[in-house]
XYZ file of C-alpha atoms in Angstrom:
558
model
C 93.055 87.836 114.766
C 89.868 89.722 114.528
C 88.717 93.253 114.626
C 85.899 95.332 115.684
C 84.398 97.626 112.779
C 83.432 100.961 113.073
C 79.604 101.432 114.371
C 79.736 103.884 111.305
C 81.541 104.871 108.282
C 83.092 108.056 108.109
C 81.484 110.669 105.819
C 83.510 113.160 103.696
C 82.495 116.391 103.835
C 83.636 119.653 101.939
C 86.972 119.799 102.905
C 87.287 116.049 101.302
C 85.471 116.901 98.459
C 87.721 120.228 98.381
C 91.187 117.862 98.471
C 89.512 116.192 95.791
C 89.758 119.036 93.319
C 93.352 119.810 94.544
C 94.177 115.977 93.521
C 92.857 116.821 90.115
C 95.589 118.775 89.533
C 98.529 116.907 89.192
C 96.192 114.345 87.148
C 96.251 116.997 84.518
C 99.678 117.626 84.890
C 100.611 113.885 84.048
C 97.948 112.967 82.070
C 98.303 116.635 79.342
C 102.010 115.401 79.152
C 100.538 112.028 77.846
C 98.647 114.187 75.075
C 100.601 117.326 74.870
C 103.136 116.613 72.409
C 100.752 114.834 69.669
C 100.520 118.178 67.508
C 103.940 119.271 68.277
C 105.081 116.142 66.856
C 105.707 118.024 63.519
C 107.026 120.829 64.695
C 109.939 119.473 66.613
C 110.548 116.840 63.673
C 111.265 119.682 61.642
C 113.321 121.706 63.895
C 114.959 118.604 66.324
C 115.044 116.181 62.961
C 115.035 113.078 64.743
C 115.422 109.575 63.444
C 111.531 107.397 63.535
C 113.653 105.531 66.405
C 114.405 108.937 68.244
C 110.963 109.934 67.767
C 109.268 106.638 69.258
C 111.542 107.562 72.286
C 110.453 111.341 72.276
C 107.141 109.911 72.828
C 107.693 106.695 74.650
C 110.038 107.218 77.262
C 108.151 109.084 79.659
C 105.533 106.013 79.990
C 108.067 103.418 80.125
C 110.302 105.127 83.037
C 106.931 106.217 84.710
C 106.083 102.869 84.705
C 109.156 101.763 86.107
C 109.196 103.847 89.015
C 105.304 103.955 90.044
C 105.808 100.712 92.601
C 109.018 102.771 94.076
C 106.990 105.560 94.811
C 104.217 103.759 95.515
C 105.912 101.979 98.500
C 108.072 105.273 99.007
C 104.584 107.342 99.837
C 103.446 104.789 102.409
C 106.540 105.409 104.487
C 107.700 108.905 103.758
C 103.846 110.488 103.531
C 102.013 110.827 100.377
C 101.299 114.565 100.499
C 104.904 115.148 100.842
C 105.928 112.831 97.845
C 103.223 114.523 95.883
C 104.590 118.061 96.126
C 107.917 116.813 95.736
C 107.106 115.043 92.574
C 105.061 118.515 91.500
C 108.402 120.027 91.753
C 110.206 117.581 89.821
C 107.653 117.967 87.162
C 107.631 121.719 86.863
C 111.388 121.613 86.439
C 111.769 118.934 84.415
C 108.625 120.792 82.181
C 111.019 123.565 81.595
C 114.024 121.451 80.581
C 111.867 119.704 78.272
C 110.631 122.982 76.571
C 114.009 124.462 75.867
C 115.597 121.433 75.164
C 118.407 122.128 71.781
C 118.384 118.345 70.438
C 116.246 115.062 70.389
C 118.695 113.468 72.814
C 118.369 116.348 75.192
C 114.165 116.278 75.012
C 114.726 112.163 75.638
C 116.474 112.885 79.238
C 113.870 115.895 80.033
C 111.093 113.351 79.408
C 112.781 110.455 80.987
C 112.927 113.579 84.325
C 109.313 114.033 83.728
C 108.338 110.124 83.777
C 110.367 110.317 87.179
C 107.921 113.135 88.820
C 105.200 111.969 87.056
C 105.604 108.442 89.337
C 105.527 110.651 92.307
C 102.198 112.341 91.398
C 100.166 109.328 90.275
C 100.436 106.711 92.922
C 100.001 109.434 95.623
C 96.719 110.603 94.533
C 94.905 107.547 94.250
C 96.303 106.815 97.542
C 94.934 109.841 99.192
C 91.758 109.262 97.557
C 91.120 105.993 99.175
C 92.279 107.589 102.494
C 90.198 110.641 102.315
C 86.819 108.571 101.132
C 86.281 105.257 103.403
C 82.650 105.218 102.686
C 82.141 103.166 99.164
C 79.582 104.870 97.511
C 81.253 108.333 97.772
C 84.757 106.378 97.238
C 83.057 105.204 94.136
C 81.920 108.911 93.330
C 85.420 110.155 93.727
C 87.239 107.649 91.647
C 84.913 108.214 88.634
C 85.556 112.057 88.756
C 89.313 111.456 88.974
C 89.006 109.034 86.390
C 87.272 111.774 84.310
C 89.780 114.287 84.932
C 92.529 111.866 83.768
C 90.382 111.302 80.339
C 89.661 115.261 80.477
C 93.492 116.172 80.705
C 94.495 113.981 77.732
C 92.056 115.998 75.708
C 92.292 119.426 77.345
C 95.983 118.929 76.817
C 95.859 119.108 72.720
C 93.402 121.867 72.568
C 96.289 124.182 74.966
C 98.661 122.885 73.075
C 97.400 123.460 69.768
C 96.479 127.484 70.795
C 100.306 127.968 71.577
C 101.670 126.062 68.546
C 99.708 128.694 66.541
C 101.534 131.488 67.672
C 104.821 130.019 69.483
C 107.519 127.418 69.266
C 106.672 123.806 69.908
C 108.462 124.039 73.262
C 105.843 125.968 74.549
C 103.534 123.651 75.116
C 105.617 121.696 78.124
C 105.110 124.760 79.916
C 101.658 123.778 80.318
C 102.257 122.256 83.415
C 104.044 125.363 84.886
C 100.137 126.931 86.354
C 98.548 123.693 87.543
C 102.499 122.530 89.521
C 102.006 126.445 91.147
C 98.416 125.767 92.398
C 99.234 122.409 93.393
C 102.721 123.542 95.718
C 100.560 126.635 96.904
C 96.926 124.678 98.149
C 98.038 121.292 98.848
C 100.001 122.091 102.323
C 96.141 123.323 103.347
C 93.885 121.272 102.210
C 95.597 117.798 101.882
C 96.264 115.875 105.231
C 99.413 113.657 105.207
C 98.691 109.930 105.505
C 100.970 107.575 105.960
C 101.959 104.286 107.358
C 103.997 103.536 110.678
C 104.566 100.278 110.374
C 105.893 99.773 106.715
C 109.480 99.902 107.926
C 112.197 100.639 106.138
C 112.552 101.066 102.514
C 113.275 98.104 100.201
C 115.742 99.815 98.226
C 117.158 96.083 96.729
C 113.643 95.632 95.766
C 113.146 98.984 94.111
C 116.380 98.169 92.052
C 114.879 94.849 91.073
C 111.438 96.566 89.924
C 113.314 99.351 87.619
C 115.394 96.188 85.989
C 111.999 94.308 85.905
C 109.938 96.475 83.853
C 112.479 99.200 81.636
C 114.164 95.792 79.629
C 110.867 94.081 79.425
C 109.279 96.937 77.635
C 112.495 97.510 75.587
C 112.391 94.260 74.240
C 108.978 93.946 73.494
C 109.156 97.616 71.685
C 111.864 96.300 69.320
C 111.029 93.639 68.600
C 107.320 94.970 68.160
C 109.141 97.121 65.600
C 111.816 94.940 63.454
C 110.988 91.671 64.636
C 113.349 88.919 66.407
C 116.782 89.943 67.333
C 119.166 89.138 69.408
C 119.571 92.347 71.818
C 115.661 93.164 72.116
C 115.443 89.120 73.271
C 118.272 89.077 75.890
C 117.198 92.197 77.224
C 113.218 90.804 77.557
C 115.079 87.427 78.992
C 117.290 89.674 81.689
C 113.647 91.699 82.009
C 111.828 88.512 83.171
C 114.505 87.721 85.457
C 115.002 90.574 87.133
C 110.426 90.049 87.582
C 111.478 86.861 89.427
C 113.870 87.974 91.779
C 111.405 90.546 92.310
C 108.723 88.709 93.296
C 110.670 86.426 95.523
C 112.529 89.335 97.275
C 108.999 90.424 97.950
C 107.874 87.249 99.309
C 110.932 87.016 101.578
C 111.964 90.630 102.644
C 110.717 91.598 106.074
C 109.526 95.031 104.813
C 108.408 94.147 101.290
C 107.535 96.910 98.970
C 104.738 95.286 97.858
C 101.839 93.222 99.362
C 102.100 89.655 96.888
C 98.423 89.106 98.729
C 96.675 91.861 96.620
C 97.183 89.226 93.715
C 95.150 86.991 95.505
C 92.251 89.115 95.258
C 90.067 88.783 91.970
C 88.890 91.970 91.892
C 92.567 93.576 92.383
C 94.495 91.264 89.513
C 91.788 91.580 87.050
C 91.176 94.991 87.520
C 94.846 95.749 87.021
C 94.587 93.513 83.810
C 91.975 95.540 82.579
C 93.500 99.408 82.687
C 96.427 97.618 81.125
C 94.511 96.668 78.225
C 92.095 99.471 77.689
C 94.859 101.581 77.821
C 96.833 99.717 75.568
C 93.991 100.493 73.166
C 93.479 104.151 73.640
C 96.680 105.229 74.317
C 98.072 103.546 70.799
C 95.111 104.710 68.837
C 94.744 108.225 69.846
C 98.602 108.911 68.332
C 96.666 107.863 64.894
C 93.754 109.894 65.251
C 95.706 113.303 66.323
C 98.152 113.136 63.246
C 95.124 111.846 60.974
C 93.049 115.078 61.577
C 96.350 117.493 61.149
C 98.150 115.492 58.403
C 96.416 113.725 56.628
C 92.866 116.315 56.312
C 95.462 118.902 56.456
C 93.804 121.005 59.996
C 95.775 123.340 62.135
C 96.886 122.398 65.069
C 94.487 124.228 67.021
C 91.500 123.624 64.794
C 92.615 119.690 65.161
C 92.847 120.153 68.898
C 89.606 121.733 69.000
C 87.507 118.931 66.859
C 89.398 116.561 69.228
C 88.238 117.452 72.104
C 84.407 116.701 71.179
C 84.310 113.515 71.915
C 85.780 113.670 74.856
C 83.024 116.153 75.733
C 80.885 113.847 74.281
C 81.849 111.315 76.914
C 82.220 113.090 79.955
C 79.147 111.770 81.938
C 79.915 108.105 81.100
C 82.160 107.739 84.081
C 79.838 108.546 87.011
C 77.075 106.561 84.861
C 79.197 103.491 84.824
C 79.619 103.747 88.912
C 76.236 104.322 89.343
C 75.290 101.159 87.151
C 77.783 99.269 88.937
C 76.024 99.820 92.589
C 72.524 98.111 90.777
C 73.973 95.590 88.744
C 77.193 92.919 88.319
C 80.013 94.998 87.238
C 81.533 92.354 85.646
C 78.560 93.211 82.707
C 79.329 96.415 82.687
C 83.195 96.333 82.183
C 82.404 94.201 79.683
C 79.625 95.980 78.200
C 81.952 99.322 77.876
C 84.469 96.520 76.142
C 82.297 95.516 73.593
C 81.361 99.531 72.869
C 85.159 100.346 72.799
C 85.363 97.310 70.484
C 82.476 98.373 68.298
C 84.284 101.651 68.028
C 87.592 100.485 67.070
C 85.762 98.324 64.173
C 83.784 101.635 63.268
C 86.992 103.869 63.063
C 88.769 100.734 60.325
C 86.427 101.683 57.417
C 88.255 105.087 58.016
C 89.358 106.402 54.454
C 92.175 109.934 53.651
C 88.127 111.402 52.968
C 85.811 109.988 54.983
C 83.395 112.862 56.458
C 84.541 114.590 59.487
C 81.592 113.514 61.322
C 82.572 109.899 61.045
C 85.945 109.895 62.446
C 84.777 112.075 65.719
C 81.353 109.664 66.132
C 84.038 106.742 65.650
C 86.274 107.803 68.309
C 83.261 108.993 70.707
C 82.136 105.350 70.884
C 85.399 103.462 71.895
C 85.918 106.204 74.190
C 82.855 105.618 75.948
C 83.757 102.352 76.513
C 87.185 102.269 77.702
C 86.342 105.561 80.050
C 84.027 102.632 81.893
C 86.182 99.722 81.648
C 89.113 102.315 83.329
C 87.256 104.096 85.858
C 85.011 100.977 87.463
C 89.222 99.079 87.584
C 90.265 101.673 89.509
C 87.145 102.129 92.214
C 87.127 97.885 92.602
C 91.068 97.370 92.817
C 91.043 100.699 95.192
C 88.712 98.956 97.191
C 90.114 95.866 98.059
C 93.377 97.417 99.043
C 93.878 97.765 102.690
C 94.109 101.482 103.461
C 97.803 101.951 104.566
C 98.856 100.032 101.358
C 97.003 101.490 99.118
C 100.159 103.742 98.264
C 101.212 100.391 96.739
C 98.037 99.103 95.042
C 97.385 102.382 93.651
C 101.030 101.852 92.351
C 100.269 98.588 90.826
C 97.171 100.022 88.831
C 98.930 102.763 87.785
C 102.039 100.552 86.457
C 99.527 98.352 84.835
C 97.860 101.760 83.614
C 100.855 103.316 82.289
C 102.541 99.910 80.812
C 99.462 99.805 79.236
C 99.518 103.391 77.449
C 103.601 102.473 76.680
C 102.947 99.245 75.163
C 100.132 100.519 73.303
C 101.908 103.529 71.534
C 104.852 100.895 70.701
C 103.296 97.777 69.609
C 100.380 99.658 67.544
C 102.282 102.344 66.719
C 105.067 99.987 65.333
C 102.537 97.793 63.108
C 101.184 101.095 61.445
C 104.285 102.306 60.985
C 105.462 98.889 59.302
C 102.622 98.770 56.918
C 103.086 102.842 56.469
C 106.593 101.952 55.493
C 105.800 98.558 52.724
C 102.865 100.444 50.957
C 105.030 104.222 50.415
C 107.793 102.393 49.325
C 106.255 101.704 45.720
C 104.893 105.347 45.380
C 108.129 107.128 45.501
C 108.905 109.054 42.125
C 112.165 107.857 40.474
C 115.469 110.227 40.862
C 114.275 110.812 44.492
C 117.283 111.420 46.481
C 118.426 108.930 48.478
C 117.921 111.240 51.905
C 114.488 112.422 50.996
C 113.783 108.955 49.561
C 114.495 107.301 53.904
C 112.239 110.825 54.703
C 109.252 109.664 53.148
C 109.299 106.428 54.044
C 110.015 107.331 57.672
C 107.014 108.862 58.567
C 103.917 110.708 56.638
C 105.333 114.327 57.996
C 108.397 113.320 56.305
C 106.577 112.683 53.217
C 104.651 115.686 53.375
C 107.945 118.053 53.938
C 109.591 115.992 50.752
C 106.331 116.158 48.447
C 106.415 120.099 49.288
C 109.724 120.016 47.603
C 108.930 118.803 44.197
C 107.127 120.287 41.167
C 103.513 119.722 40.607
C 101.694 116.441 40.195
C 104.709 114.526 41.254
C 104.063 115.999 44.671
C 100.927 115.741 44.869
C 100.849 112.613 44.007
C 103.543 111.437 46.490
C 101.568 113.125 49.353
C 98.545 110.954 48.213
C 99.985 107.487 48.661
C 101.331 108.938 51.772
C 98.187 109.871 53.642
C 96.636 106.461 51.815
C 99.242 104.137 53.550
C 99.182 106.031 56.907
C 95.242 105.503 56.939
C 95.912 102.026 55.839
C 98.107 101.597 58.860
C 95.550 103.270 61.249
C 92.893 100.939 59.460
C 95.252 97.703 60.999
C 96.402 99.281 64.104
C 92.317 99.971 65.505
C 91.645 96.294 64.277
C 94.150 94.875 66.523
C 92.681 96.908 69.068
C 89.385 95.756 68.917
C 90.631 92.320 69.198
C 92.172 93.499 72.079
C 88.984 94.616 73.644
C 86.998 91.781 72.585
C 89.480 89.426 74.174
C 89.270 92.353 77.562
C 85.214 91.591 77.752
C 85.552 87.457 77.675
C 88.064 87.787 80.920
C 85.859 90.511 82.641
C 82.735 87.919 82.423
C 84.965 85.116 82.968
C 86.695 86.519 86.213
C 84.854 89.609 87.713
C 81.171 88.076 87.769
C 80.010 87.454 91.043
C 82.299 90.652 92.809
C 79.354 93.096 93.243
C 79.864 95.267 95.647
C 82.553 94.318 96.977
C 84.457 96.636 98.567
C 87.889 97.008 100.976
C 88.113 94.326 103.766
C 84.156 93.393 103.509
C 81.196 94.039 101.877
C 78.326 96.489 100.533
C 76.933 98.275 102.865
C 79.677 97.207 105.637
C 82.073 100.668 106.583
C 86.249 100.157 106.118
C 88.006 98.050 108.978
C 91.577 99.768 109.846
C 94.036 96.296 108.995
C 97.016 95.445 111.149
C 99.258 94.524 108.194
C 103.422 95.073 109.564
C 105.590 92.426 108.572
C 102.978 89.879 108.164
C 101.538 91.024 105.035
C 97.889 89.724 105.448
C 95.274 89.849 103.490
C 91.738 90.913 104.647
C 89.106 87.885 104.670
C 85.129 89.220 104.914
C 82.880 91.658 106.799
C 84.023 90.613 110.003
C 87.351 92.385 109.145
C 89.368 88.982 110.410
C 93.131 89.206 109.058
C 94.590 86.074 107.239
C 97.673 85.487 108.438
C 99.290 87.445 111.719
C 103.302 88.196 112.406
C 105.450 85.551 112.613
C 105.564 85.761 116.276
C 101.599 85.721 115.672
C 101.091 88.785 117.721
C 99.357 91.970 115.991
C 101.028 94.591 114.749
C 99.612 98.566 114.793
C 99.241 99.163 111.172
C 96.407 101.967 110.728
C 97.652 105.015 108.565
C 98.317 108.254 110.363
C 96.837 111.600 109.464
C 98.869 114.474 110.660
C 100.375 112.263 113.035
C 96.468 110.624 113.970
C 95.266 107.022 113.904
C 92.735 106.858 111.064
């Protein structure tokens, strides 16, 4: 079954490049909440006291049910519209926001950010998605991508530095309202500048399916968080057992329901798989390392919160342009060099940042963290323009769900797994510093985390405190030191697959090549995947008749 292409590909104009800024805006919303509670981590300790487990949860759980949910809403968008989820999810997020910020316990602020990981699901997938739908030609596509990518990076810093001005002068709650300005503007300008797109004929919603995904993913990452943490047991391993399962049933309801939720033939697709693999690991990296770096400025060197937030936001600043450099050295060169060219700087940055001492110059932790952010801002933002543009238009609800899942497992995985092993070595090096006589409560304090060492060294006389608050901020840097080592193994391992399975995939864009415009695809119930230029679908209905499948805007073919 074959297709003719468009004579031309459509050209955004300003009222694309004006949806484009409104799609920033829930970006910030979900990627500040990433960021925003780093410096308030303290704060609520003190006031919320929860356990080290409770407080790996505080931070956690919005990732890992965000990540559980983005292929639901994913497929949910296609079918329903994707402006409409988005504002819904905007809603959510608000709400949830406020629940968050007055929340009277730590098992209270768990549930508000297990609400917000629920919006947040809504918001991600959905922009992406409109992105690809509002930009068909590639090189503007690629334009668009890079500056969402670098409002993503933007909010995660931007985030602190709000943050941090409110924690100066108000409770730590405050800083969930955040999102309270940026859901109004959202709800008020996206009914007039975002068009709906959707697709007529995903049929109906695969709610067994979207059962199967949330039992897929929330035991997998359960298990491999505990046992991350205290090694084999026998709960964490049943539950990553009943995880992997629950992926297999997945997968085969997908390959066997007649409305699937998600297109198995994306997989098929180099550029789509690997790209996916990549987010997951670059985020892996940055997400677990920048919890490190955030309570290293403010505990250990002893900042404010806002001055902290302040010097951490220069090398994000620092790294702004690399995103729309990396696109426009992708369009001249392999991209499968540069991916693994910004792997090998994130990796060179990671090694940089593990001769980090308690007082090393200021100037060498920021240049540290300036350089493996460079690099992972181009690994992440050239993964999502090449798996966005092998995606068939009405799914790309669904890939853009996939990325984000790998995204956000990524980030979730990251802040367990590296946040466990610094916490373990943390934990083995202040045991043999505590001062004898220590009560037994302040005693699990210390060794819990360093702001519970700092809070218990404030408490005793003199020397002893001081010298108890030494061997803290010693083992936490010690457990930063490992924790940015295993992540640039991570990356170095990230740059051998990216020249091992991206070289060659220059240029290549959605259902063709460079310098060919987008084909509409007639997917339905077929599912097929998109060959070449010549826009000729693999694969046809079972009846092996086509099927209308082109998205709608405002009730439009595309």
């Amino acid at each position: 079954m074959t297709f003719t292409p468009y004579t031309t590909t459509p050209v955004a104009g300003r009222r694309e490049w004006t949806a484009l800024g409104v799609l920033l805006l829930p970006c910030l919303l979900v990627s500040m909440d990433v960021s925003v509670l780093y410096f308030a981590v303290p704060f609520l300790t003190a006031e919320l006291e929860p356990s080290s487990v409770q407080q790996l949860w505080i931070l956690d759980v919005y990732g890992f049910v965000l990540a559980g949910l983005l292929i639901t809403m994913g497929a949910l968008g296609d079918r329903i519209g994707r402006r409409k989820l988005l504002l819904s999810g905007a809603l959510l997020f608000g709400l949830a926001s406020a629940a968050a910020a007055y929340a009277q316990s730590a098992e209270m602020l768990i549930a508000a950010r297990a609400l917000l990981g629920i919006g947040g699901a809504t918001l991600m997938p959905s922009t992406l998605a409109l992105i690809r739908n509002l930009f068909h030609d590639a090189k503007q596509r690629g334009k668009a991508i890079a500056i969402w990518s670098t409002a993503v990076t933007g909010g995660i810093a931007v985030g602190p530095v709000l943050s941090g001005a409110l924690l100066e002068h108000f409770w730590w709650g405050s800083v969930f309202l955040l999102n309270a300005p940026a859901m109004v503007l959202l709800l008020v300008c996206g009914p007039l500048l975002l068009p709906e797109f959707k697709n007529p004929a995903a049929g109906r919603f695969d709610l067994p399916g979207s059962l199967l995904s949330l039992l897929a993913m929330l035991p997998v990452v359960y298990g491999v968080k505990e046992i991350a943490r205290d090694g084999l047991a026998l709960l964490p391993v049943l539950a990553l057992v009943a995880g992997l399962a629950a992926a297999a049933a997945f997968v085969h309801r997908q390959r066997t329901a007649r409305h699937p939720m998600l297109d198995l033939e994306l997989f098929r697709n180099r550029g789509f798989s690997v790209s996916v693999l990549m987010n997951l690991l670059a985020m892996f990296a940055i997400v677990g390392c920048a919890v490190f770096f955030t309570q290293y400025l403010q505990t250990v060197r002893g900042m404010s919160p806002m001055e902290a937030a302040l010097w951490n936001l220069l090398p994000t600043l620092a790294v702004g342009g690399m995103a729309p450099a990396a696109a426009a050295l992708a369009q001249r060169t392999d991209r499968a060099h540069v991916i693994a060219l910004g792997c090998a700087i994130a990796a060179g940055g990671f090694v940089w940042l593990s001769w980090l001492e308690p007082g090393s110059a200021l100037w060498f932790v920021l240049t540290a963290s300036a350089v493996y952010a460079s690099g992972l801002v181009v690994v992440v933002s050239l993964g999502n323009e090449l798996a966005l543009g092998v995606a068939p238009p009405e799914r790309a609800g669904s890939a853009s769900a996939v990325l984000e899942s790998g995204t956000e497992l990524g980030g979730a995985l990251g802040m367990a797994i590296l946040g466990s092993i610094g916490s373990a070595i943390y934990r083995g090096d202040i045991g043999g510093a505590l001062p004898a006589g220590l009560p037994a409560d302040a005693a699990d304090a210390a060794r819990e985390t360093l702001a519970g060492a700092a809070a218990v060294a404030g408490a005793l006389p003199g020397r002893t405190g001081e010298a108890l608050l030494t061997a803290a901020r010693t083992a936490f840097t010690h457990g930063l030191q490992t924790a940015v080592l295993v992540a640039a193994g991570v990356m170095v391992c990230a740059a051998v697959l990216a020249l091992t399975l991206l070289r060659g995939l220059r240029g290549v864009q959605a259902q063709g090549v460079e310098g060919e415009p987008d084909v509409p695809v007639v997917d339905g119930a077929a599912r097929g995947a998109v060959a070449a230029a010549d826009a000729e679908v693999a694969g046809a209905s079972a009846a092996g008749t086509p099927v209308a499948g082109t998205a709608v805007v405002q009730g439009e073919p595309s």
